[in-house]
Amino acid sequence: FDGPAFPLLKQVKGSAMEIPFKDELFDIVLLVDVLEHLKKSDRSIAISEALRVARQQLIIAVPCGNEALAHDKKMAGIYKERFGVDFPFFLEHMEYGLPDELGIISEIKKSAAKLKKTISVVVQPTLNIGVRAFLMKGWMTKSLIGEIFFRKILLFVLPILLRCNAKPTYRTIFFVQLI
Protein backbone atom coordinates (compact mmCIF):
# COMPACT_ATOMS: atom_id res chain seq x y z
CA PHE A 1 0.00 0.00 0.00
CA ASP A 2 1.31 3.41 -0.96
CA GLY A 3 0.84 6.47 1.15
CA PRO A 4 0.63 7.03 4.85
CA ALA A 5 -0.87 4.44 7.17
CA PHE A 6 -3.74 5.57 9.38
CA PRO A 7 -4.03 3.88 12.79
CA LEU A 8 -7.83 3.54 12.59
CA LEU A 9 -7.77 1.83 9.19
CA LYS A 10 -6.88 -1.78 8.65
CA GLN A 11 -5.42 -2.38 5.20
CA VAL A 12 -6.78 -5.49 3.49
CA LYS A 13 -5.67 -6.65 0.07
CA GLY A 14 -8.40 -8.32 -1.95
CA SER A 15 -10.31 -8.43 -5.19
CA ALA A 16 -13.67 -6.96 -6.12
CA MET A 17 -14.50 -10.37 -7.60
CA GLU A 18 -13.83 -12.16 -4.31
CA ILE A 19 -14.18 -9.75 -1.41
CA PRO A 20 -12.40 -11.28 1.60
CA PHE A 21 -15.16 -10.62 4.14
CA LYS A 22 -18.14 -12.59 5.45
CA ASP A 23 -21.72 -12.01 4.28
CA GLU A 24 -23.48 -8.84 5.48
CA LEU A 25 -20.48 -7.65 7.47
CA PHE A 26 -20.77 -3.95 6.55
CA ASP A 27 -23.76 -1.66 7.07
CA ILE A 28 -22.82 0.34 3.97
CA VAL A 29 -20.63 -0.74 1.07
CA LEU A 30 -19.24 1.79 -1.43
CA LEU A 31 -18.26 0.75 -4.95
CA VAL A 32 -16.97 4.06 -6.33
CA ASP A 33 -15.13 4.38 -9.66
CA VAL A 34 -14.46 0.64 -9.82
CA LEU A 35 -16.74 -0.97 -12.43
CA GLU A 36 -15.36 1.01 -15.37
CA HIS A 37 -11.92 -0.48 -14.63
CA LEU A 38 -13.17 -4.06 -14.84
CA LYS A 39 -13.87 -6.26 -17.83
CA LYS A 40 -17.57 -6.34 -18.67
CA SER A 41 -17.71 -10.00 -17.65
CA ASP A 42 -16.34 -9.16 -14.17
CA ARG A 43 -18.70 -6.29 -13.40
CA SER A 44 -21.63 -8.51 -12.44
CA ILE A 45 -19.36 -10.51 -10.10
CA ALA A 46 -18.13 -7.32 -8.41
CA ILE A 47 -21.70 -6.06 -7.96
CA SER A 48 -22.78 -9.40 -6.51
CA GLU A 49 -19.82 -9.48 -4.12
CA ALA A 50 -20.46 -5.92 -2.93
CA LEU A 51 -24.13 -6.74 -2.39
CA ARG A 52 -23.17 -9.93 -0.55
CA VAL A 53 -21.11 -8.10 2.09
CA ALA A 54 -23.65 -5.25 2.48
CA ARG A 55 -26.18 -5.36 5.29
CA GLN A 56 -28.17 -2.13 4.77
CA GLN A 57 -27.00 -0.24 1.72
CA LEU A 58 -24.78 -0.49 -1.34
CA ILE A 59 -23.76 2.69 -3.15
CA ILE A 60 -22.31 2.36 -6.64
CA ALA A 61 -20.92 5.43 -8.43
CA VAL A 62 -19.72 4.92 -11.98
CA PRO A 63 -19.39 6.89 -15.23
CA CYS A 64 -22.19 5.65 -17.47
CA GLY A 65 -23.09 5.58 -21.13
CA ASN A 66 -21.86 6.50 -24.57
CA GLU A 67 -21.76 10.27 -23.94
CA ALA A 68 -19.49 9.75 -20.90
CA LEU A 69 -17.25 7.44 -22.95
CA ALA A 70 -17.04 10.00 -25.79
CA HIS A 71 -16.12 12.61 -23.17
CA ASP A 72 -13.37 10.33 -21.81
CA LYS A 73 -11.97 9.81 -25.31
CA LYS A 74 -11.84 13.58 -25.81
CA MET A 75 -10.18 14.14 -22.42
CA ALA A 76 -7.69 11.33 -23.12
CA GLY A 77 -6.70 13.07 -26.36
CA ILE A 78 -6.23 16.40 -24.59
CA TYR A 79 -4.13 14.75 -21.86
CA LYS A 80 -1.90 12.97 -24.38
CA GLU A 81 -1.50 16.16 -26.42
CA ARG A 82 -0.47 18.16 -23.35
CA PHE A 83 1.78 15.61 -21.62
CA GLY A 84 2.88 13.27 -24.41
CA VAL A 85 1.71 10.11 -22.60
CA ASP A 86 -1.55 8.29 -22.03
CA PHE A 87 -3.31 8.55 -18.67
CA PRO A 88 -3.89 4.98 -17.40
CA PHE A 89 -7.49 5.34 -16.23
CA PHE A 90 -8.56 6.69 -19.62
CA LEU A 91 -6.95 3.69 -21.30
CA GLU A 92 -8.95 1.30 -19.11
CA HIS A 93 -12.17 3.19 -19.83
CA MET A 94 -11.50 2.85 -23.57
CA GLU A 95 -10.48 -0.81 -23.32
CA TYR A 96 -13.37 -1.96 -21.14
CA GLY A 97 -16.00 0.60 -22.13
CA LEU A 98 -18.32 2.26 -19.66
CA PRO A 99 -21.37 0.48 -18.28
CA ASP A 100 -24.83 1.82 -19.03
CA GLU A 101 -27.46 2.67 -16.43
CA LEU A 102 -29.95 -0.04 -17.40
CA GLY A 103 -27.21 -2.68 -17.43
CA ILE A 104 -26.11 -1.75 -13.90
CA ILE A 105 -29.71 -1.82 -12.63
CA SER A 106 -30.23 -5.21 -14.26
CA GLU A 107 -27.06 -6.63 -12.67
CA ILE A 108 -28.02 -5.26 -9.24
CA LYS A 109 -31.47 -6.90 -9.48
CA LYS A 110 -30.04 -10.23 -10.72
CA SER A 111 -27.47 -10.28 -7.92
CA ALA A 112 -30.10 -9.45 -5.29
CA ALA A 113 -32.34 -12.27 -6.56
CA LYS A 114 -29.45 -14.73 -6.53
CA LEU A 115 -28.55 -13.69 -2.97
CA LYS A 116 -32.23 -13.75 -1.94
CA LYS A 117 -32.11 -10.11 -0.88
CA THR A 118 -34.99 -7.66 -1.22
CA ILE A 119 -33.84 -4.27 -2.46
CA SER A 120 -34.94 -0.90 -3.75
CA VAL A 121 -32.79 1.11 -6.14
CA VAL A 122 -32.66 4.90 -6.52
CA VAL A 123 -30.64 6.27 -9.43
CA GLN A 124 -29.07 9.74 -9.36
CA PRO A 125 -27.22 11.06 -12.41
CA THR A 126 -24.56 13.56 -11.37
CA LEU A 127 -21.97 15.97 -12.76
CA ASN A 128 -22.82 17.55 -16.08
CA ILE A 129 -20.35 16.58 -18.81
CA GLY A 130 -19.66 20.23 -19.69
CA VAL A 131 -18.77 21.04 -16.07
CA ARG A 132 -16.57 17.94 -15.93
CA ALA A 133 -14.80 18.96 -19.16
CA PHE A 134 -14.08 22.40 -17.67
CA LEU A 135 -12.68 20.84 -14.49
CA MET A 136 -10.66 18.15 -16.28
CA LYS A 137 -9.08 20.61 -18.71
CA GLY A 138 -8.12 22.80 -15.76
CA TRP A 139 -6.65 19.90 -13.82
CA MET A 140 -4.62 18.86 -16.89
CA THR A 141 -2.37 21.90 -16.81
CA LYS A 142 1.34 22.61 -16.82
CA SER A 143 0.78 26.16 -15.58
CA LEU A 144 1.51 26.89 -11.92
CA ILE A 145 -1.21 29.55 -11.84
CA GLY A 146 -3.69 27.14 -13.45
CA GLU A 147 -2.62 24.46 -10.99
CA ILE A 148 -3.23 26.76 -8.01
CA PHE A 149 -6.58 27.94 -9.39
CA PHE A 150 -7.99 24.52 -10.32
CA ARG A 151 -6.52 22.46 -7.49
CA LYS A 152 -6.79 24.95 -4.62
CA ILE A 153 -9.00 28.01 -5.20
CA LEU A 154 -11.71 26.28 -7.22
CA LEU A 155 -12.15 23.71 -4.42
CA PHE A 156 -14.21 26.35 -2.58
CA VAL A 157 -16.85 26.46 -5.36
CA LEU A 158 -16.64 22.78 -6.26
CA PRO A 159 -19.70 21.88 -4.16
CA ILE A 160 -21.72 24.35 -6.24
CA LEU A 161 -20.35 23.02 -9.53
CA LEU A 162 -21.09 19.45 -8.47
CA ARG A 163 -24.77 20.39 -8.10
CA CYS A 164 -24.90 20.98 -11.86
CA ASN A 165 -26.65 17.73 -12.71
CA ALA A 166 -28.31 18.76 -15.98
CA LYS A 167 -28.06 16.07 -18.64
CA PRO A 168 -25.90 14.86 -20.16
CA THR A 169 -24.16 13.73 -16.99
CA TYR A 170 -20.89 11.87 -16.60
CA ARG A 171 -21.42 9.74 -13.51
CA THR A 172 -24.43 7.93 -12.11
CA ILE A 173 -24.92 6.98 -8.48
CA PHE A 174 -26.99 3.91 -7.62
CA PHE A 175 -28.35 3.83 -4.07
CA VAL A 176 -29.30 0.23 -3.29
CA GLN A 177 -31.30 -0.09 -0.09
CA LEU A 178 -31.56 -3.58 1.40
CA ILE A 179 -35.00 -4.11 2.86
JSON list of N, CA and C in Angstrom, two decimals, residues 15-19 21-24 29 31 35 38 41-55 58 60 104 106-117 176 178:
[
{"chain": "A", "resi": 15, "resn": "SER", "atom": "N", "xyz": [-9.82, -8.62, -3.83]},
{"chain": "A", "resi": 15, "resn": "SER", "atom": "CA", "xyz": [-10.31, -8.43, -5.19]},
{"chain": "A", "resi": 15, "resn": "SER", "atom": "C", "xyz": [-11.80, -8.13, -5.15]},
{"chain": "A", "resi": 16, "resn": "ALA", "atom": "N", "xyz": [-12.24, -7.26, -6.03]},
{"chain": "A", "resi": 16, "resn": "ALA", "atom": "CA", "xyz": [-13.67, -6.96, -6.12]},
{"chain": "A", "resi": 16, "resn": "ALA", "atom": "C", "xyz": [-14.48, -8.19, -6.54]},
{"chain": "A", "resi": 17, "resn": "MET", "atom": "N", "xyz": [-13.81, -9.16, -7.16]},
{"chain": "A", "resi": 17, "resn": "MET", "atom": "CA", "xyz": [-14.50, -10.37, -7.60]},
{"chain": "A", "resi": 17, "resn": "MET", "atom": "C", "xyz": [-14.55, -11.44, -6.52]},
{"chain": "A", "resi": 18, "resn": "GLU", "atom": "N", "xyz": [-13.82, -11.22, -5.43]},
{"chain": "A", "resi": 18, "resn": "GLU", "atom": "CA", "xyz": [-13.83, -12.16, -4.31]},
{"chain": "A", "resi": 18, "resn": "GLU", "atom": "C", "xyz": [-13.46, -11.38, -3.05]},
{"chain": "A", "resi": 19, "resn": "ILE", "atom": "N", "xyz": [-14.43, -10.62, -2.55]},
{"chain": "A", "resi": 19, "resn": "ILE", "atom": "CA", "xyz": [-14.18, -9.75, -1.41]},
{"chain": "A", "resi": 19, "resn": "ILE", "atom": "C", "xyz": [-13.94, -10.62, -0.17]},
{"chain": "A", "resi": 21, "resn": "PHE", "atom": "N", "xyz": [-14.40, -10.86, 2.92]},
{"chain": "A", "resi": 21, "resn": "PHE", "atom": "CA", "xyz": [-15.16, -10.62, 4.14]},
{"chain": "A", "resi": 21, "resn": "PHE", "atom": "C", "xyz": [-16.41, -11.48, 4.14]},
{"chain": "A", "resi": 22, "resn": "LYS", "atom": "N", "xyz": [-16.95, -11.75, 5.34]},
{"chain": "A", "resi": 22, "resn": "LYS", "atom": "CA", "xyz": [-18.14, -12.59, 5.45]},
{"chain": "A", "resi": 22, "resn": "LYS", "atom": "C", "xyz": [-19.39, -11.83, 4.99]},
{"chain": "A", "resi": 23, "resn": "ASP", "atom": "N", "xyz": [-20.44, -12.56, 4.73]},
{"chain": "A", "resi": 23, "resn": "ASP", "atom": "CA", "xyz": [-21.72, -12.01, 4.28]},
{"chain": "A", "resi": 23, "resn": "ASP", "atom": "C", "xyz": [-22.24, -10.95, 5.26]},
{"chain": "A", "resi": 24, "resn": "GLU", "atom": "N", "xyz": [-22.80, -9.89, 4.72]},
{"chain": "A", "resi": 24, "resn": "GLU", "atom": "CA", "xyz": [-23.48, -8.84, 5.48]},
{"chain": "A", "resi": 24, "resn": "GLU", "atom": "C", "xyz": [-22.66, -8.28, 6.63]},
{"chain": "A", "resi": 29, "resn": "VAL", "atom": "N", "xyz": [-21.75, -0.39, 1.94]},
{"chain": "A", "resi": 29, "resn": "VAL", "atom": "CA", "xyz": [-20.63, -0.74, 1.07]},
{"chain": "A", "resi": 29, "resn": "VAL", "atom": "C", "xyz": [-20.60, 0.27, -0.07]},
{"chain": "A", "resi": 31, "resn": "LEU", "atom": "N", "xyz": [-18.95, 1.24, -3.76]},
{"chain": "A", "resi": 31, "resn": "LEU", "atom": "CA", "xyz": [-18.26, 0.75, -4.95]},
{"chain": "A", "resi": 31, "resn": "LEU", "atom": "C", "xyz": [-18.15, 1.98, -5.86]},
{"chain": "A", "resi": 35, "resn": "LEU", "atom": "N", "xyz": [-16.21, -0.12, -11.35]},
{"chain": "A", "resi": 35, "resn": "LEU", "atom": "CA", "xyz": [-16.74, -0.97, -12.43]},
{"chain": "A", "resi": 35, "resn": "LEU", "atom": "C", "xyz": [-16.17, -0.65, -13.80]},
{"chain": "A", "resi": 38, "resn": "LEU", "atom": "N", "xyz": [-13.07, -2.60, -14.77]},
{"chain": "A", "resi": 38, "resn": "LEU", "atom": "CA", "xyz": [-13.17, -4.06, -14.84]},
{"chain": "A", "resi": 38, "resn": "LEU", "atom": "C", "xyz": [-13.70, -4.48, -16.21]},
{"chain": "A", "resi": 41, "resn": "SER", "atom": "N", "xyz": [-17.34, -8.72, -18.24]},
{"chain": "A", "resi": 41, "resn": "SER", "atom": "CA", "xyz": [-17.71, -10.00, -17.65]},
{"chain": "A", "resi": 41, "resn": "SER", "atom": "C", "xyz": [-17.49, -10.04, -16.14]},
{"chain": "A", "resi": 42, "resn": "ASP", "atom": "N", "xyz": [-16.62, -9.18, -15.61]},
{"chain": "A", "resi": 42, "resn": "ASP", "atom": "CA", "xyz": [-16.34, -9.16, -14.17]},
{"chain": "A", "resi": 42, "resn": "ASP", "atom": "C", "xyz": [-17.22, -8.19, -13.40]},
{"chain": "A", "resi": 43, "resn": "ARG", "atom": "N", "xyz": [-17.89, -7.30, -14.08]},
{"chain": "A", "resi": 43, "resn": "ARG", "atom": "CA", "xyz": [-18.70, -6.29, -13.40]},
{"chain": "A", "resi": 43, "resn": "ARG", "atom": "C", "xyz": [-19.83, -6.91, -12.60]},
{"chain": "A", "resi": 44, "resn": "SER", "atom": "N", "xyz": [-20.51, -7.89, -13.16]},
{"chain": "A", "resi": 44, "resn": "SER", "atom": "CA", "xyz": [-21.63, -8.51, -12.44]},
{"chain": "A", "resi": 44, "resn": "SER", "atom": "C", "xyz": [-21.13, -9.23, -11.19]},
{"chain": "A", "resi": 45, "resn": "ILE", "atom": "N", "xyz": [-19.94, -9.82, -11.27]},
{"chain": "A", "resi": 45, "resn": "ILE", "atom": "CA", "xyz": [-19.36, -10.51, -10.10]},
{"chain": "A", "resi": 45, "resn": "ILE", "atom": "C", "xyz": [-19.05, -9.49, -9.01]},
{"chain": "A", "resi": 46, "resn": "ALA", "atom": "N", "xyz": [-18.47, -8.36, -9.38]},
{"chain": "A", "resi": 46, "resn": "ALA", "atom": "CA", "xyz": [-18.13, -7.32, -8.41]},
{"chain": "A", "resi": 46, "resn": "ALA", "atom": "C", "xyz": [-19.39, -6.76, -7.74]},
{"chain": "A", "resi": 47, "resn": "ILE", "atom": "N", "xyz": [-20.45, -6.55, -8.53]},
{"chain": "A", "resi": 47, "resn": "ILE", "atom": "CA", "xyz": [-21.70, -6.06, -7.96]},
{"chain": "A", "resi": 47, "resn": "ILE", "atom": "C", "xyz": [-22.27, -7.08, -6.98]},
{"chain": "A", "resi": 48, "resn": "SER", "atom": "N", "xyz": [-22.26, -8.34, -7.37]},
{"chain": "A", "resi": 48, "resn": "SER", "atom": "CA", "xyz": [-22.78, -9.40, -6.51]},
{"chain": "A", "resi": 48, "resn": "SER", "atom": "C", "xyz": [-21.98, -9.51, -5.21]},
{"chain": "A", "resi": 49, "resn": "GLU", "atom": "N", "xyz": [-20.67, -9.41, -5.31]},
{"chain": "A", "resi": 49, "resn": "GLU", "atom": "CA", "xyz": [-19.82, -9.48, -4.12]},
{"chain": "A", "resi": 49, "resn": "GLU", "atom": "C", "xyz": [-20.08, -8.29, -3.19]},
{"chain": "A", "resi": 50, "resn": "ALA", "atom": "N", "xyz": [-20.20, -7.11, -3.75]},
{"chain": "A", "resi": 50, "resn": "ALA", "atom": "CA", "xyz": [-20.46, -5.92, -2.93]},
{"chain": "A", "resi": 50, "resn": "ALA", "atom": "C", "xyz": [-21.82, -6.04, -2.24]},
{"chain": "A", "resi": 51, "resn": "LEU", "atom": "N", "xyz": [-22.80, -6.55, -2.96]},
{"chain": "A", "resi": 51, "resn": "LEU", "atom": "CA", "xyz": [-24.13, -6.74, -2.39]},
{"chain": "A", "resi": 51, "resn": "LEU", "atom": "C", "xyz": [-24.11, -7.84, -1.32]},
{"chain": "A", "resi": 52, "resn": "ARG", "atom": "N", "xyz": [-23.28, -8.83, -1.51]},
{"chain": "A", "resi": 52, "resn": "ARG", "atom": "CA", "xyz": [-23.17, -9.93, -0.55]},
{"chain": "A", "resi": 52, "resn": "ARG", "atom": "C", "xyz": [-22.68, -9.45, 0.81]},
{"chain": "A", "resi": 53, "resn": "VAL", "atom": "N", "xyz": [-21.69, -8.55, 0.82]},
{"chain": "A", "resi": 53, "resn": "VAL", "atom": "CA", "xyz": [-21.11, -8.10, 2.09]},
{"chain": "A", "resi": 53, "resn": "VAL", "atom": "C", "xyz": [-21.85, -6.92, 2.70]},
{"chain": "A", "resi": 54, "resn": "ALA", "atom": "N", "xyz": [-22.86, -6.39, 1.99]},
{"chain": "A", "resi": 54, "resn": "ALA", "atom": "CA", "xyz": [-23.65, -5.25, 2.48]},
{"chain": "A", "resi": 54, "resn": "ALA", "atom": "C", "xyz": [-24.82, -5.73, 3.32]},
{"chain": "A", "resi": 55, "resn": "ARG", "atom": "N", "xyz": [-25.05, -5.03, 4.42]},
{"chain": "A", "resi": 55, "resn": "ARG", "atom": "CA", "xyz": [-26.18, -5.36, 5.29]},
{"chain": "A", "resi": 55, "resn": "ARG", "atom": "C", "xyz": [-27.36, -4.42, 5.06]},
{"chain": "A", "resi": 58, "resn": "LEU", "atom": "N", "xyz": [-25.89, -0.45, -0.40]},
{"chain": "A", "resi": 58, "resn": "LEU", "atom": "CA", "xyz": [-24.78, -0.49, -1.34]},
{"chain": "A", "resi": 58, "resn": "LEU", "atom": "C", "xyz": [-24.88, 0.77, -2.19]},
{"chain": "A", "resi": 60, "resn": "ILE", "atom": "N", "xyz": [-23.20, 2.54, -5.49]},
{"chain": "A", "resi": 60, "resn": "ILE", "atom": "CA", "xyz": [-22.31, 2.36, -6.64]},
{"chain": "A", "resi": 60, "resn": "ILE", "atom": "C", "xyz": [-22.27, 3.70, -7.39]},
{"chain": "A", "resi": 104, "resn": "ILE", "atom": "N", "xyz": [-26.47, -1.72, -15.32]},
{"chain": "A", "resi": 104, "resn": "ILE", "atom": "CA", "xyz": [-26.11, -1.75, -13.90]},
{"chain": "A", "resi": 104, "resn": "ILE", "atom": "C", "xyz": [-27.34, -2.13, -13.07]},
{"chain": "A", "resi": 106, "resn": "SER", "atom": "N", "xyz": [-29.94, -3.81, -14.00]},
{"chain": "A", "resi": 106, "resn": "SER", "atom": "CA", "xyz": [-30.23, -5.21, -14.26]},
{"chain": "A", "resi": 106, "resn": "SER", "atom": "C", "xyz": [-29.31, -6.13, -13.45]},
{"chain": "A", "resi": 107, "resn": "GLU", "atom": "N", "xyz": [-28.02, -5.81, -13.42]},
{"chain": "A", "resi": 107, "resn": "GLU", "atom": "CA", "xyz": [-27.06, -6.63, -12.67]},
{"chain": "A", "resi": 107, "resn": "GLU", "atom": "C", "xyz": [-27.32, -6.56, -11.17]},
{"chain": "A", "resi": 108, "resn": "ILE", "atom": "N", "xyz": [-27.69, -5.40, -10.67]},
{"chain": "A", "resi": 108, "resn": "ILE", "atom": "CA", "xyz": [-28.02, -5.26, -9.24]},
{"chain": "A", "resi": 108, "resn": "ILE", "atom": "C", "xyz": [-29.21, -6.16, -8.90]},
{"chain": "A", "resi": 109, "resn": "LYS", "atom": "N", "xyz": [-30.25, -6.10, -9.74]},
{"chain": "A", "resi": 109, "resn": "LYS", "atom": "CA", "xyz": [-31.47, -6.90, -9.48]},
{"chain": "A", "resi": 109, "resn": "LYS", "atom": "C", "xyz": [-31.18, -8.40, -9.59]},
{"chain": "A", "resi": 110, "resn": "LYS", "atom": "N", "xyz": [-30.39, -8.80, -10.58]},
{"chain": "A", "resi": 110, "resn": "LYS", "atom": "CA", "xyz": [-30.04, -10.23, -10.72]},
{"chain": "A", "resi": 110, "resn": "LYS", "atom": "C", "xyz": [-29.25, -10.71, -9.51]},
{"chain": "A", "resi": 111, "resn": "SER", "atom": "N", "xyz": [-28.28, -9.90, -9.08]},
{"chain": "A", "resi": 111, "resn": "SER", "atom": "CA", "xyz": [-27.47, -10.28, -7.92]},
{"chain": "A", "resi": 111, "resn": "SER", "atom": "C", "xyz": [-28.32, -10.38, -6.67]},
{"chain": "A", "resi": 112, "resn": "ALA", "atom": "N", "xyz": [-29.23, -9.43, -6.47]},
{"chain": "A", "resi": 112, "resn": "ALA", "atom": "CA", "xyz": [-30.10, -9.45, -5.29]},
{"chain": "A", "resi": 112, "resn": "ALA", "atom": "C", "xyz": [-30.97, -10.71, -5.30]},
{"chain": "A", "resi": 113, "resn": "ALA", "atom": "N", "xyz": [-31.51, -11.06, -6.46]},
{"chain": "A", "resi": 113, "resn": "ALA", "atom": "CA", "xyz": [-32.34, -12.27, -6.56]},
{"chain": "A", "resi": 113, "resn": "ALA", "atom": "C", "xyz": [-31.52, -13.51, -6.24]},
{"chain": "A", "resi": 114, "resn": "LYS", "atom": "N", "xyz": [-30.32, -13.58, -6.77]},
{"chain": "A", "resi": 114, "resn": "LYS", "atom": "CA", "xyz": [-29.45, -14.73, -6.53]},
{"chain": "A", "resi": 114, "resn": "LYS", "atom": "C", "xyz": [-29.09, -14.86, -5.05]},
{"chain": "A", "resi": 115, "resn": "LEU", "atom": "N", "xyz": [-28.90, -13.70, -4.39]},
{"chain": "A", "resi": 115, "resn": "LEU", "atom": "CA", "xyz": [-28.55, -13.69, -2.97]},
{"chain": "A", "resi": 115, "resn": "LEU", "atom": "C", "xyz": [-29.77, -13.72, -2.06]},
{"chain": "A", "resi": 116, "resn": "LYS", "atom": "N", "xyz": [-30.97, -13.76, -2.68]},
{"chain": "A", "resi": 116, "resn": "LYS", "atom": "CA", "xyz": [-32.23, -13.75, -1.94]},
{"chain": "A", "resi": 116, "resn": "LYS", "atom": "C", "xyz": [-32.36, -12.52, -1.04]},
{"chain": "A", "resi": 117, "resn": "LYS", "atom": "N", "xyz": [-32.01, -11.37, -1.60]},
{"chain": "A", "resi": 117, "resn": "LYS", "atom": "CA", "xyz": [-32.11, -10.11, -0.88]},
{"chain": "A", "resi": 117, "resn": "LYS", "atom": "C", "xyz": [-33.18, -9.25, -1.54]},
{"chain": "A", "resi": 176, "resn": "VAL", "atom": "N", "xyz": [-28.61, 1.50, -3.43]},
{"chain": "A", "resi": 176, "resn": "VAL", "atom": "CA", "xyz": [-29.30, 0.23, -3.29]},
{"chain": "A", "resi": 176, "resn": "VAL", "atom": "C", "xyz": [-29.60, 0.04, -1.80]},
{"chain": "A", "resi": 178, "resn": "LEU", "atom": "N", "xyz": [-31.16, -2.21, 1.08]},
{"chain": "A", "resi": 178, "resn": "LEU", "atom": "CA", "xyz": [-31.56, -3.58, 1.40]},
{"chain": "A", "resi": 178, "resn": "LEU", "atom": "C", "xyz": [-32.71, -3.51, 2.40]}
]
